PDB file of C-alpha atoms and ligand atoms in Angstrom:
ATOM      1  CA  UNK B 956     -40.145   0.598  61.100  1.00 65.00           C
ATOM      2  CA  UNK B 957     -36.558   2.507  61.114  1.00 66.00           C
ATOM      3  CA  UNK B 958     -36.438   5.683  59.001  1.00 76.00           C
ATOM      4  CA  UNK B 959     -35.912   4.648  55.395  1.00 83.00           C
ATOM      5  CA  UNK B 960     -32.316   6.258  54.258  1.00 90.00           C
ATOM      6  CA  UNK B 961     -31.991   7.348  50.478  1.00 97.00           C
ATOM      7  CA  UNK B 962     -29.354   7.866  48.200  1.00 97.00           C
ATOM      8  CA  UNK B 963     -30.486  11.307  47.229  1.00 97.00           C
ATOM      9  CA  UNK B 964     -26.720  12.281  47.062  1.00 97.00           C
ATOM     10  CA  UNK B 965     -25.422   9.524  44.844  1.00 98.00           C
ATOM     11  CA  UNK B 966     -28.467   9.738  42.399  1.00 98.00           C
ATOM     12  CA  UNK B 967     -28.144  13.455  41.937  1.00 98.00           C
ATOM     13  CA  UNK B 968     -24.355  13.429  40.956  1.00 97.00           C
ATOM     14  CA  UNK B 969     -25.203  10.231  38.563  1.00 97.00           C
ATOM     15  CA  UNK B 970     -27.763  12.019  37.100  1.00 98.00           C
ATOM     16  CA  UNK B 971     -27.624  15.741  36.948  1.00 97.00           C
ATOM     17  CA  UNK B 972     -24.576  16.004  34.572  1.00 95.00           C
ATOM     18  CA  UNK B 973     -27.217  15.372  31.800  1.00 92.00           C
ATOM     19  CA  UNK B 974     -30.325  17.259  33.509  1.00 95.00           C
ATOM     20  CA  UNK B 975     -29.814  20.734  33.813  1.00 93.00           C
ATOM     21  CA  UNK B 976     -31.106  21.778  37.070  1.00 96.00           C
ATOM     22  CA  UNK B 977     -32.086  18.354  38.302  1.00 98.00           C
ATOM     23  CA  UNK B 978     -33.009  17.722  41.984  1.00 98.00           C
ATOM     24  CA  UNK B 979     -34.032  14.806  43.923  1.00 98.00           C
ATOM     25  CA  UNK B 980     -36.653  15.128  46.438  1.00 98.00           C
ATOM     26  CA  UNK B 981     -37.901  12.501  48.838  1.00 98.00           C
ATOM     27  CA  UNK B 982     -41.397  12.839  50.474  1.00 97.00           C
ATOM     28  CA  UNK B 983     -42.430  10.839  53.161  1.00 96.00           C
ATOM     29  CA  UNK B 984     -46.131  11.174  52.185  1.00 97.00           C
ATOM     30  CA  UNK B 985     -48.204  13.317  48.666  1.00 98.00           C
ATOM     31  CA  UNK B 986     -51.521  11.176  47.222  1.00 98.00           C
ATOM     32  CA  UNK B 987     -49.458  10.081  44.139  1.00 98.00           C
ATOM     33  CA  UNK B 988     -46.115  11.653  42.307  1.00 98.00           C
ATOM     34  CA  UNK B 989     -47.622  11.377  38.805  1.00 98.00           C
ATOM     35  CA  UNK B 990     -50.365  13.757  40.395  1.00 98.00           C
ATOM     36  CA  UNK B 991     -47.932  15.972  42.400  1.00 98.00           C
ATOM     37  CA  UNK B 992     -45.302  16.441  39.031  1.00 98.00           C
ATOM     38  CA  UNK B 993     -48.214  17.037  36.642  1.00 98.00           C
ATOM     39  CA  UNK B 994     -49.783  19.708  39.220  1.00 98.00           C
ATOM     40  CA  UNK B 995     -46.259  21.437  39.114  1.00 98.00           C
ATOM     41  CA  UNK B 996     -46.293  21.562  35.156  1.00 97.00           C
ATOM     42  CA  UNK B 997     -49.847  22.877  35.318  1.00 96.00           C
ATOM     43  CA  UNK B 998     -48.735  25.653  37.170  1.00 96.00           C
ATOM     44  CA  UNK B 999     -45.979  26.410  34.879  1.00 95.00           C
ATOM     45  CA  UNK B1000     -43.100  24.407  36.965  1.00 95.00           C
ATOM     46  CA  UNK B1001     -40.698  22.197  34.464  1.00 95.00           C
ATOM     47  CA  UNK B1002     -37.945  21.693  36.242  1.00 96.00           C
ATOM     48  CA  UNK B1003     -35.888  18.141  35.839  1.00 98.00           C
ATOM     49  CA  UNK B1004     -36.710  16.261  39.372  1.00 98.00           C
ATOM     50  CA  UNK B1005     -37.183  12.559  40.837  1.00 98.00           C
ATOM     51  CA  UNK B1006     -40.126  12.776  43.018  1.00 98.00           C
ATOM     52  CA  UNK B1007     -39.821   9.353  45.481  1.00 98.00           C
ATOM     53  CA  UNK B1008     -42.513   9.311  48.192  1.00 98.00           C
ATOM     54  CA  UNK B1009     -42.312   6.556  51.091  1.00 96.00           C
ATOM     55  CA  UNK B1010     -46.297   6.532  51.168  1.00 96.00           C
ATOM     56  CA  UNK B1011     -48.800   7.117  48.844  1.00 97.00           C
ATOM     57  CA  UNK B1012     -52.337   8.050  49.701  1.00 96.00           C
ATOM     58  CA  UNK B1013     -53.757   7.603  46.267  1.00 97.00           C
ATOM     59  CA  UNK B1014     -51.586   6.060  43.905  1.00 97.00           C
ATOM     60  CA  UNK B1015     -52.774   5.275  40.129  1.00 97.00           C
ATOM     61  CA  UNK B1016     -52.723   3.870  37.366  1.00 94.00           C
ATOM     62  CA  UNK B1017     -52.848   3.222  34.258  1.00 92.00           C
ATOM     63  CA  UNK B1018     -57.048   3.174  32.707  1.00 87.00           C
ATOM     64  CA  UNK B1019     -58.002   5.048  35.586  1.00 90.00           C
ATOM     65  CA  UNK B1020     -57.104   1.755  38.038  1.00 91.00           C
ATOM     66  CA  UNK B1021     -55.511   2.222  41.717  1.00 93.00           C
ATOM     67  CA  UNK B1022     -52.054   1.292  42.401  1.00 93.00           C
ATOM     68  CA  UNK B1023     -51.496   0.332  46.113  1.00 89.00           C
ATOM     69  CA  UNK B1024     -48.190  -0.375  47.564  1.00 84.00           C
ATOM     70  CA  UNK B1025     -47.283  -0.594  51.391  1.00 84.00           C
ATOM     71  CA  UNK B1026     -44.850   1.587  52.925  1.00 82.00           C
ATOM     72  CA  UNK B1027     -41.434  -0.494  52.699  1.00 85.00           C
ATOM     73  CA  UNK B1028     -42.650  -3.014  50.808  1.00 93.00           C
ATOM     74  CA  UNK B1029     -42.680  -0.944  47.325  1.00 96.00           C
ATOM     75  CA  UNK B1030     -40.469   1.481  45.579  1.00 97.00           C
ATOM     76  CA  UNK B1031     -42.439   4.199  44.422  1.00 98.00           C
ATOM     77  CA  UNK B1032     -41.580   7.132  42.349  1.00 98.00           C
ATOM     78  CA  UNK B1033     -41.464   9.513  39.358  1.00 98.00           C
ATOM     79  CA  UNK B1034     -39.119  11.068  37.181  1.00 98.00           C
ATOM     80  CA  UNK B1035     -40.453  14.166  35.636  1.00 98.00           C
ATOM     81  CA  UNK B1036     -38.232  16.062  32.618  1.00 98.00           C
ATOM     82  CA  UNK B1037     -38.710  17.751  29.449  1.00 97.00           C
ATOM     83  CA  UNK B1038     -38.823  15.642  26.412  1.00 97.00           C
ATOM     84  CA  UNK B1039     -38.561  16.621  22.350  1.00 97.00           C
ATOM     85  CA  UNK B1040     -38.570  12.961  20.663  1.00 96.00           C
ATOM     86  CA  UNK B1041     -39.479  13.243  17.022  1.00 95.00           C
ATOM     87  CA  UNK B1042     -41.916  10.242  17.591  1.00 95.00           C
ATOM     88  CA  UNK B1043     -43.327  10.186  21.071  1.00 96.00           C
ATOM     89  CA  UNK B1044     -44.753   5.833  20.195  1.00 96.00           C
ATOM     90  CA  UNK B1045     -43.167   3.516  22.195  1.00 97.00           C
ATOM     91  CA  UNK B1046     -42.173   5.568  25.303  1.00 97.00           C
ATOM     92  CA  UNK B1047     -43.708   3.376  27.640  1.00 96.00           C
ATOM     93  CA  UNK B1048     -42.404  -0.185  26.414  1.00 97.00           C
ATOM     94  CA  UNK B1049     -38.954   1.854  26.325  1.00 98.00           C
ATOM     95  CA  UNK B1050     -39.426   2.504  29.999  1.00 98.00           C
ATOM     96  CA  UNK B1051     -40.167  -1.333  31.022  1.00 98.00           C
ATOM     97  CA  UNK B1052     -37.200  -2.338  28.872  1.00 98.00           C
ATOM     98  CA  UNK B1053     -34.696   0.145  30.392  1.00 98.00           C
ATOM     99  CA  UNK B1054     -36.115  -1.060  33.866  1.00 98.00           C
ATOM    100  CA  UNK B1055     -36.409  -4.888  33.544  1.00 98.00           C
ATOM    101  CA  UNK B1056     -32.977  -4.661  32.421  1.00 98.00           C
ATOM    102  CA  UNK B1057     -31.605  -2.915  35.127  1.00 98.00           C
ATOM    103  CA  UNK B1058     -33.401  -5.590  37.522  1.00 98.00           C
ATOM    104  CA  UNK B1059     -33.459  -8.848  36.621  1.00 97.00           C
ATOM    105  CA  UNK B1060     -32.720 -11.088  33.480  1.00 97.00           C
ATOM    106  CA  UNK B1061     -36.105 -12.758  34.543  1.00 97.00           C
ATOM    107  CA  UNK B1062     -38.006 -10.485  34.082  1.00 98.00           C
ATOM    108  CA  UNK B1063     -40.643 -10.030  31.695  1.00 98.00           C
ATOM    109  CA  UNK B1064     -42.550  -7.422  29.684  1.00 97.00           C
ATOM    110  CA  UNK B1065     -46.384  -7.591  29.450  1.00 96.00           C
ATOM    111  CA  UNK B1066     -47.728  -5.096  27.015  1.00 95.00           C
ATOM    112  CA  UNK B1067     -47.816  -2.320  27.030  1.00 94.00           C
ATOM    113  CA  UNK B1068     -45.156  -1.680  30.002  1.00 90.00           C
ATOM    114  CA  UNK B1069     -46.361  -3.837  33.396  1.00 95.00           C
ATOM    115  CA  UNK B1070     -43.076  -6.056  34.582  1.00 98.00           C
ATOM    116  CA  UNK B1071     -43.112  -9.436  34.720  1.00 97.00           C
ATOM    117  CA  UNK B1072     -41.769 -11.768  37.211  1.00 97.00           C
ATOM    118  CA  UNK B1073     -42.539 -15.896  36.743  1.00 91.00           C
ATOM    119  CA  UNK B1074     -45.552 -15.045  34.940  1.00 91.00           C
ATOM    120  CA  UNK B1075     -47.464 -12.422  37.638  1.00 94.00           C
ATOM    121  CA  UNK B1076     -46.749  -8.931  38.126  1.00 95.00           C
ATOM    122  CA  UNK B1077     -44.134  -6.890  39.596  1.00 97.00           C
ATOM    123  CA  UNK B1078     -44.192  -3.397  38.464  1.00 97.00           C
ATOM    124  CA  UNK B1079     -46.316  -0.980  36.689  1.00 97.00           C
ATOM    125  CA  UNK B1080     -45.322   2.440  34.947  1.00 97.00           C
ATOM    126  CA  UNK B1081     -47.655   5.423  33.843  1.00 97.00           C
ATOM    127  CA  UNK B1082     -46.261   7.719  31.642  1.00 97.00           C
ATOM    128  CA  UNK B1083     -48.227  11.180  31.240  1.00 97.00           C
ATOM    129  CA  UNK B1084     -47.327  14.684  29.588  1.00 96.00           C
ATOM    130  CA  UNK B1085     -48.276  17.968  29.745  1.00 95.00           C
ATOM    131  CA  UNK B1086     -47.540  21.109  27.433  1.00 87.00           C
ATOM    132  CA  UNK B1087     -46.534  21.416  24.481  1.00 70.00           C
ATOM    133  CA  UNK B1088     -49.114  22.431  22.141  1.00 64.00           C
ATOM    134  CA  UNK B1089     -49.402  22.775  18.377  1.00 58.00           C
ATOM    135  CA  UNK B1090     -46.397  23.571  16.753  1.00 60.00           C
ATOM    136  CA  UNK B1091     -44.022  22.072  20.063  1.00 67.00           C
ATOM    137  CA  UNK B1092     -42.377  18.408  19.485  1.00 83.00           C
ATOM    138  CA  UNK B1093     -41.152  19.556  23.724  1.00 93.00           C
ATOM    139  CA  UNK B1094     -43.409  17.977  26.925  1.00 96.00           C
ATOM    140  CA  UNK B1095     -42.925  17.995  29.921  1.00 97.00           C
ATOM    141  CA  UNK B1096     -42.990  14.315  30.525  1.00 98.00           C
ATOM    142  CA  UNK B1097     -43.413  12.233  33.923  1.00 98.00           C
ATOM    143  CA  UNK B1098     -42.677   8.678  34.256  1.00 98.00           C
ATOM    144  CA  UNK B1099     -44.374   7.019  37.133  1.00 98.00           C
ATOM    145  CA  UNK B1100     -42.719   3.617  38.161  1.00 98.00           C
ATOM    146  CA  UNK B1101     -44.032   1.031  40.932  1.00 98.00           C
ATOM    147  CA  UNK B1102     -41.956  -1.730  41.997  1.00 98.00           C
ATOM    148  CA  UNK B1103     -43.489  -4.563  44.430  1.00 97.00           C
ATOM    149  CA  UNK B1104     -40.238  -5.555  46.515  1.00 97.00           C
ATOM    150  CA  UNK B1105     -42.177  -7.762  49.100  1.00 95.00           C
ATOM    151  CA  UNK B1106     -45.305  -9.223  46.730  1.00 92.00           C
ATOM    152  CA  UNK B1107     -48.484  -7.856  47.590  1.00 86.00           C
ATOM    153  CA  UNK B1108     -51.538  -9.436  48.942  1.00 82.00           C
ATOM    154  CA  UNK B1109     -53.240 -10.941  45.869  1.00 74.00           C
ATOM    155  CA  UNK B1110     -57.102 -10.614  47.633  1.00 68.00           C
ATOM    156  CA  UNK B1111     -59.315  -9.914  45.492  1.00 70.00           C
ATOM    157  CA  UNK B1112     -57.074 -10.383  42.116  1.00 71.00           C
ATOM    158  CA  UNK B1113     -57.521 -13.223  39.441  1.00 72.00           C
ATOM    159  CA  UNK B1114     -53.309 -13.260  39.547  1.00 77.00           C
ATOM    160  CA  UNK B1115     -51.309 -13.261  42.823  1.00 87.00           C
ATOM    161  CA  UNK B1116     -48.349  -9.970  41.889  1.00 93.00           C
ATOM    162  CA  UNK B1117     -45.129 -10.353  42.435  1.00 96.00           C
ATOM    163  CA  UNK B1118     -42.707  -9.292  44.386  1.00 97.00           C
ATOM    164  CA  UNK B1119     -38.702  -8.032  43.838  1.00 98.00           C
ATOM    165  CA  UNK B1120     -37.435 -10.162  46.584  1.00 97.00           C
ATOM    166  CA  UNK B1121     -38.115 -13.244  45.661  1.00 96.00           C
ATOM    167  CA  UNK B1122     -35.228 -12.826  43.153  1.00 96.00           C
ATOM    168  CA  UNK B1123     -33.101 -10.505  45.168  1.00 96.00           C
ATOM    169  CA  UNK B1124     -33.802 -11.597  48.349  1.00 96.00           C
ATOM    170  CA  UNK B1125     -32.524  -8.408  50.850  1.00 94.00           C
ATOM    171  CA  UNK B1126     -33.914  -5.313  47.716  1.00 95.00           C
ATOM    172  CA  UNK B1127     -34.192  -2.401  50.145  1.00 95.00           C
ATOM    173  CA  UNK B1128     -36.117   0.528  48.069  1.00 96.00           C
ATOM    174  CA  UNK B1129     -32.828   2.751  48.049  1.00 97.00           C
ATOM    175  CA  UNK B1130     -30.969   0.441  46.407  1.00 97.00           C
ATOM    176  CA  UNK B1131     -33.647  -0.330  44.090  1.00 98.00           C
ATOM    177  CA  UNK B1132     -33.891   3.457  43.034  1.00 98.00           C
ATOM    178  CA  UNK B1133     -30.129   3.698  42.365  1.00 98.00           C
ATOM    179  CA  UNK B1134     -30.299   0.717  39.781  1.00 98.00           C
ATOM    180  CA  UNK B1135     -33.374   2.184  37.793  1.00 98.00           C
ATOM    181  CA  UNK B1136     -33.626   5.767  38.324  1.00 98.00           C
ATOM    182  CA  UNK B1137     -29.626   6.920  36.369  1.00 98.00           C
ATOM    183  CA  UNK B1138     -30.691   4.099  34.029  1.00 98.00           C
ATOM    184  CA  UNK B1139     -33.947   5.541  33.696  1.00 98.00           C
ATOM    185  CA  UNK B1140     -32.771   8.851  32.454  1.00 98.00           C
ATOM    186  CA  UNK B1141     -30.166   7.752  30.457  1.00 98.00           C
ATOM    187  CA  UNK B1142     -32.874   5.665  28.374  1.00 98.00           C
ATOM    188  CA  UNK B1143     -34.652   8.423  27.937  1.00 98.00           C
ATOM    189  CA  UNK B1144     -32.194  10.678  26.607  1.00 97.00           C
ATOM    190  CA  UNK B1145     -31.517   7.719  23.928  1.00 98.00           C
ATOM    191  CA  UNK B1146     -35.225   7.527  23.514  1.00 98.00           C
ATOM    192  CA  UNK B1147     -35.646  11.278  23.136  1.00 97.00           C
ATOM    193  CA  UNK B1148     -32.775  10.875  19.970  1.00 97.00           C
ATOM    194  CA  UNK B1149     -33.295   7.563  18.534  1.00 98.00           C
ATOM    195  CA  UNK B1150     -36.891   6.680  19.418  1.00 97.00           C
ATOM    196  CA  UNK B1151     -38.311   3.412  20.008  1.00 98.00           C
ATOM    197  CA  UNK B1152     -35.820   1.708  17.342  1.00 98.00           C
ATOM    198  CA  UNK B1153     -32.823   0.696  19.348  1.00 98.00           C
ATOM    199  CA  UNK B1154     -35.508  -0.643  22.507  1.00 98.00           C
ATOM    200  CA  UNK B1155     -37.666  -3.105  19.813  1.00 98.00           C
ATOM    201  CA  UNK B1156     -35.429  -6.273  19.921  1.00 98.00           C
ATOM    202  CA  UNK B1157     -34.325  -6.082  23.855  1.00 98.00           C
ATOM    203  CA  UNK B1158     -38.614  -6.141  24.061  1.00 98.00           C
ATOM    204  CA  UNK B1159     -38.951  -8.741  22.042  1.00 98.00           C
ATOM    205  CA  UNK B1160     -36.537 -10.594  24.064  1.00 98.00           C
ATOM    206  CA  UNK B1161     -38.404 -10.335  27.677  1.00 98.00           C
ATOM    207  CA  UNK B1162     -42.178  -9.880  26.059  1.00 97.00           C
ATOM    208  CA  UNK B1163     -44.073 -12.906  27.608  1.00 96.00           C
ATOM    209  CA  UNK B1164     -47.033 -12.275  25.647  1.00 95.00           C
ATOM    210  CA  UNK B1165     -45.048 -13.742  22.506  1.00 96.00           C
ATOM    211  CA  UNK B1166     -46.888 -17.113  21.179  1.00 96.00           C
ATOM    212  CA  UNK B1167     -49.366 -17.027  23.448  1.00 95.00           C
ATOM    213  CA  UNK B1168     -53.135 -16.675  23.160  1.00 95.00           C
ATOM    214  CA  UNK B1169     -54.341 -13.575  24.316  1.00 94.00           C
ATOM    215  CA  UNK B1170     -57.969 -11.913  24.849  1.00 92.00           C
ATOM    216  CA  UNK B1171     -57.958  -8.313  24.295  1.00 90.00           C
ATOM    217  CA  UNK B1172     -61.333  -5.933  26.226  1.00 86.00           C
ATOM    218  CA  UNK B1173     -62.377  -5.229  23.099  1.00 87.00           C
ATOM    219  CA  UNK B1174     -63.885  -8.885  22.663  1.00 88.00           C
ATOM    220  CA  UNK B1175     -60.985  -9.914  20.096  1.00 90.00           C
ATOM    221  CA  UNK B1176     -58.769 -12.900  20.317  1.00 93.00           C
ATOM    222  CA  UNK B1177     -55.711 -14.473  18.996  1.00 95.00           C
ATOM    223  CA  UNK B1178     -52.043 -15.235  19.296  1.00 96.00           C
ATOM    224  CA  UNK B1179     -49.691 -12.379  20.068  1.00 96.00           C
ATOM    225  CA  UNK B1180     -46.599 -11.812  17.952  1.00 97.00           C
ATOM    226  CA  UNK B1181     -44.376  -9.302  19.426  1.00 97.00           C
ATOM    227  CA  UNK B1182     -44.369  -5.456  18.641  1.00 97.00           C
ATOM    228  CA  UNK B1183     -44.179  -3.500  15.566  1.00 98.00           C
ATOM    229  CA  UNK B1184     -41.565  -0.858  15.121  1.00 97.00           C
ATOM    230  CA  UNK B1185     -43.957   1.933  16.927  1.00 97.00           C
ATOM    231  CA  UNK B1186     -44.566  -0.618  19.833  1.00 97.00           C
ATOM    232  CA  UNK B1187     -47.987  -1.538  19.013  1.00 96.00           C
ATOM    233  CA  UNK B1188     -48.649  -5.519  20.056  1.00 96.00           C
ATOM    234  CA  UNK B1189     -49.366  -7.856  17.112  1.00 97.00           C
ATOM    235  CA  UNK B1190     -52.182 -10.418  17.450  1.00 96.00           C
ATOM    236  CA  UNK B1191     -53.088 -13.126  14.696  1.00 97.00           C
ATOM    237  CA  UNK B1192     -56.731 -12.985  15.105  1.00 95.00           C
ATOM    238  CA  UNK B1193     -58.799 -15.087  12.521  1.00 94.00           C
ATOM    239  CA  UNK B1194     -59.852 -11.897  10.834  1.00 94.00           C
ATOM    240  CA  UNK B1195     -56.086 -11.435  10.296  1.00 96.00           C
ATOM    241  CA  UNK B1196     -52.894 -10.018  11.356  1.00 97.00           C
ATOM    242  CA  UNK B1197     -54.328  -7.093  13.849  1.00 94.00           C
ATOM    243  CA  UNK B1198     -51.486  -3.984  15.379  1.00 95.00           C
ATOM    244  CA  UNK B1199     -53.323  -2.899  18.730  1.00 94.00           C
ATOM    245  CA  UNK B1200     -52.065   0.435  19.658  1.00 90.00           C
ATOM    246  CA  UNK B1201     -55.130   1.968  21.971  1.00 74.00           C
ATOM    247  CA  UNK B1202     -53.710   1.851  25.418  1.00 65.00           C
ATOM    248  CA  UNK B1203     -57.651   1.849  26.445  1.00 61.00           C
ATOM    249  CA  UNK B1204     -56.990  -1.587  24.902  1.00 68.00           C
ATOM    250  CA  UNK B1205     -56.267  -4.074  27.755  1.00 75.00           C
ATOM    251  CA  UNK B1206     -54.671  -7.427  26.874  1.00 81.00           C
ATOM    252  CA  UNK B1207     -54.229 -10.731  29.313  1.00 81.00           C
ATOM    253  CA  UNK B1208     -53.143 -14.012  28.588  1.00 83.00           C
ATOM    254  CA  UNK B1209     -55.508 -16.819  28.346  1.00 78.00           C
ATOM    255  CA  UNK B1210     -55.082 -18.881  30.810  1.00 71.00           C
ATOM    256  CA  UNK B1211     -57.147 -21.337  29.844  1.00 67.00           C
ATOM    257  CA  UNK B1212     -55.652 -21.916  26.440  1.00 62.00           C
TER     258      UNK B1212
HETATM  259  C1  LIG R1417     -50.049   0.434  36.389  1.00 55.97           C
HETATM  260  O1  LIG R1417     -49.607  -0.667  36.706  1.00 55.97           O
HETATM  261  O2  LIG R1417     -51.197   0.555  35.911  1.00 55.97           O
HETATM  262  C2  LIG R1417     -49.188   1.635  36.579  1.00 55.97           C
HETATM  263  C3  LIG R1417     -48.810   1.818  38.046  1.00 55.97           C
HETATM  264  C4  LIG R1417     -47.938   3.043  38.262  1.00 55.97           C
HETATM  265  C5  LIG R1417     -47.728   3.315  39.727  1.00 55.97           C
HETATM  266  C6  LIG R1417     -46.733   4.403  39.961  1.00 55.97           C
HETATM  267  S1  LIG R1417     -46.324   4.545  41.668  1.00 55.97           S
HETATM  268  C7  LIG R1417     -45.497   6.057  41.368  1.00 55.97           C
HETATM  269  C8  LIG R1417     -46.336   6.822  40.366  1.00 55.97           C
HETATM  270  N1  LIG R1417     -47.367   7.590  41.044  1.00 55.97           N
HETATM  271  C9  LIG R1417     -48.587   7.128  40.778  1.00 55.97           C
HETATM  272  O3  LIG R1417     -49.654   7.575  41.237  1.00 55.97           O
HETATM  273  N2  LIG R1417     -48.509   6.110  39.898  1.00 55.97           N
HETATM  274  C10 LIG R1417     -47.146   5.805  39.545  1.00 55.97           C
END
């Protein structure tokens, strides 16, 4: 495979202006970036960086699953930067908008945050902070984002994922990372002011969940109906209108229905 070449120059001058002391780094190989950037803030490091690694050795996420993605064939990286939203709900369906948006109008949000593409997955994100403290509203936050650009094998899982290319046939990861990374940030400056207000209605525009009858791990079933205003998915279940916020929650479409 020919070395992979990266924009690091043309995503640092997009996005430093509004990240004071940002830097890109590109690794060719670290277990995971969520890992390596919450390691750093352990140790007392909070700098503003994009961590993009061509290889992971241990990828994860979210409910303490694996993510796997094979070099060149997924974009993998995360964006780690202090944060100070008054309301921290919603960050994760912010994310999936900001991305999906800067994608593909077909794509879809599955909630909380995975992206969509013609009903199987494309793309995960795993948001995790560190710091803070009583009396701080500031984290240092890290957003974790996989992107399938050639779809995985789908051995082994009930739904085949998805894969970028199929909808943008040449998607190298470079160019992938200079449509979502700026765009990234940017969202997350808005989030950090506004909070999840201004993302609700472009979610309910791309949530596929909407209408559909869904079977949460907690046993419960019904119909979802979009998000409330702190991003937690509504289900008509015959005990009533539920709001399921738990991310330990997991929720998957009935296929059979
Ligand atoms: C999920 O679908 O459950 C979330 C997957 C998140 C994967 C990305 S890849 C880059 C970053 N580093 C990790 O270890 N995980 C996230």
């Amino acid at each position: 495979m020919p070395p992979q070449r990266w924009p690091a120059e043309a995503l640092w001058e997009d996005m430093a202006p509004a990240l004071p002391g940002f830097t890109v780094e590109v690794l060719p190989e670290i277990d995971s970036t969520n890992s390596e950037l919450m390691r750093r803030a352990r140790a007392g490091r909070s700098e503003a960086v994009l961590l993009v690694a061509e290889r992971q050795s241990a990828g994860r996420g979210r409910q303490g699953r694996t993510w796997h993605g094979q070099p060149g064939a997924a974009l993998t990286f995360s964006l780690g930067l202090t944060l100070a939203p008054g309301d921290w709900a919603g960050l994760s369906l912010a994310v999936g908008v900001t991305l999906s948006e800067a994608l593909d109008q077909r794509i879809g949000l599955k909630w909380p945050n995975d992206l969509w593409l013609l009903d199987r997955k494309l793309a995960g994100i795993l948001v995790e902070t560190a710091g803070g403290g009583s009396g701080t509203a500031q984290r240092y936050t890290v957003v974790g984002v996989g992107i399938n650009l050639a779809a995985p094998d789908g051995a082994g899982l009930s739904t085949a994922p998805a894969g970028l290319r199929e909808v943008w046939p040449d998607a190298g990861p470079g160019e992938v990372l200079l449509r979502v990374a700026p765009a990234l940030a940017k969202a997350l400056q808005v989030f950090q002011a506004e909070g999840f207000a201004p993302f609700r209605p472009r979610y309910l525009h791309r949530d596929v969940l909407r209408d559909r009858h869904v079977v949460l791990s907690d046993g419960r079933t019904g119909t979802a109906a979009g998000v409330d205003e702190r991003g937690g998915l509504l289900v008509h279940t015959a005990a009533g209108l539920v709001t399921v916020t738990s991310s330990e929650v997991s929720v998957r479409p009935d296929h059979s229905a």
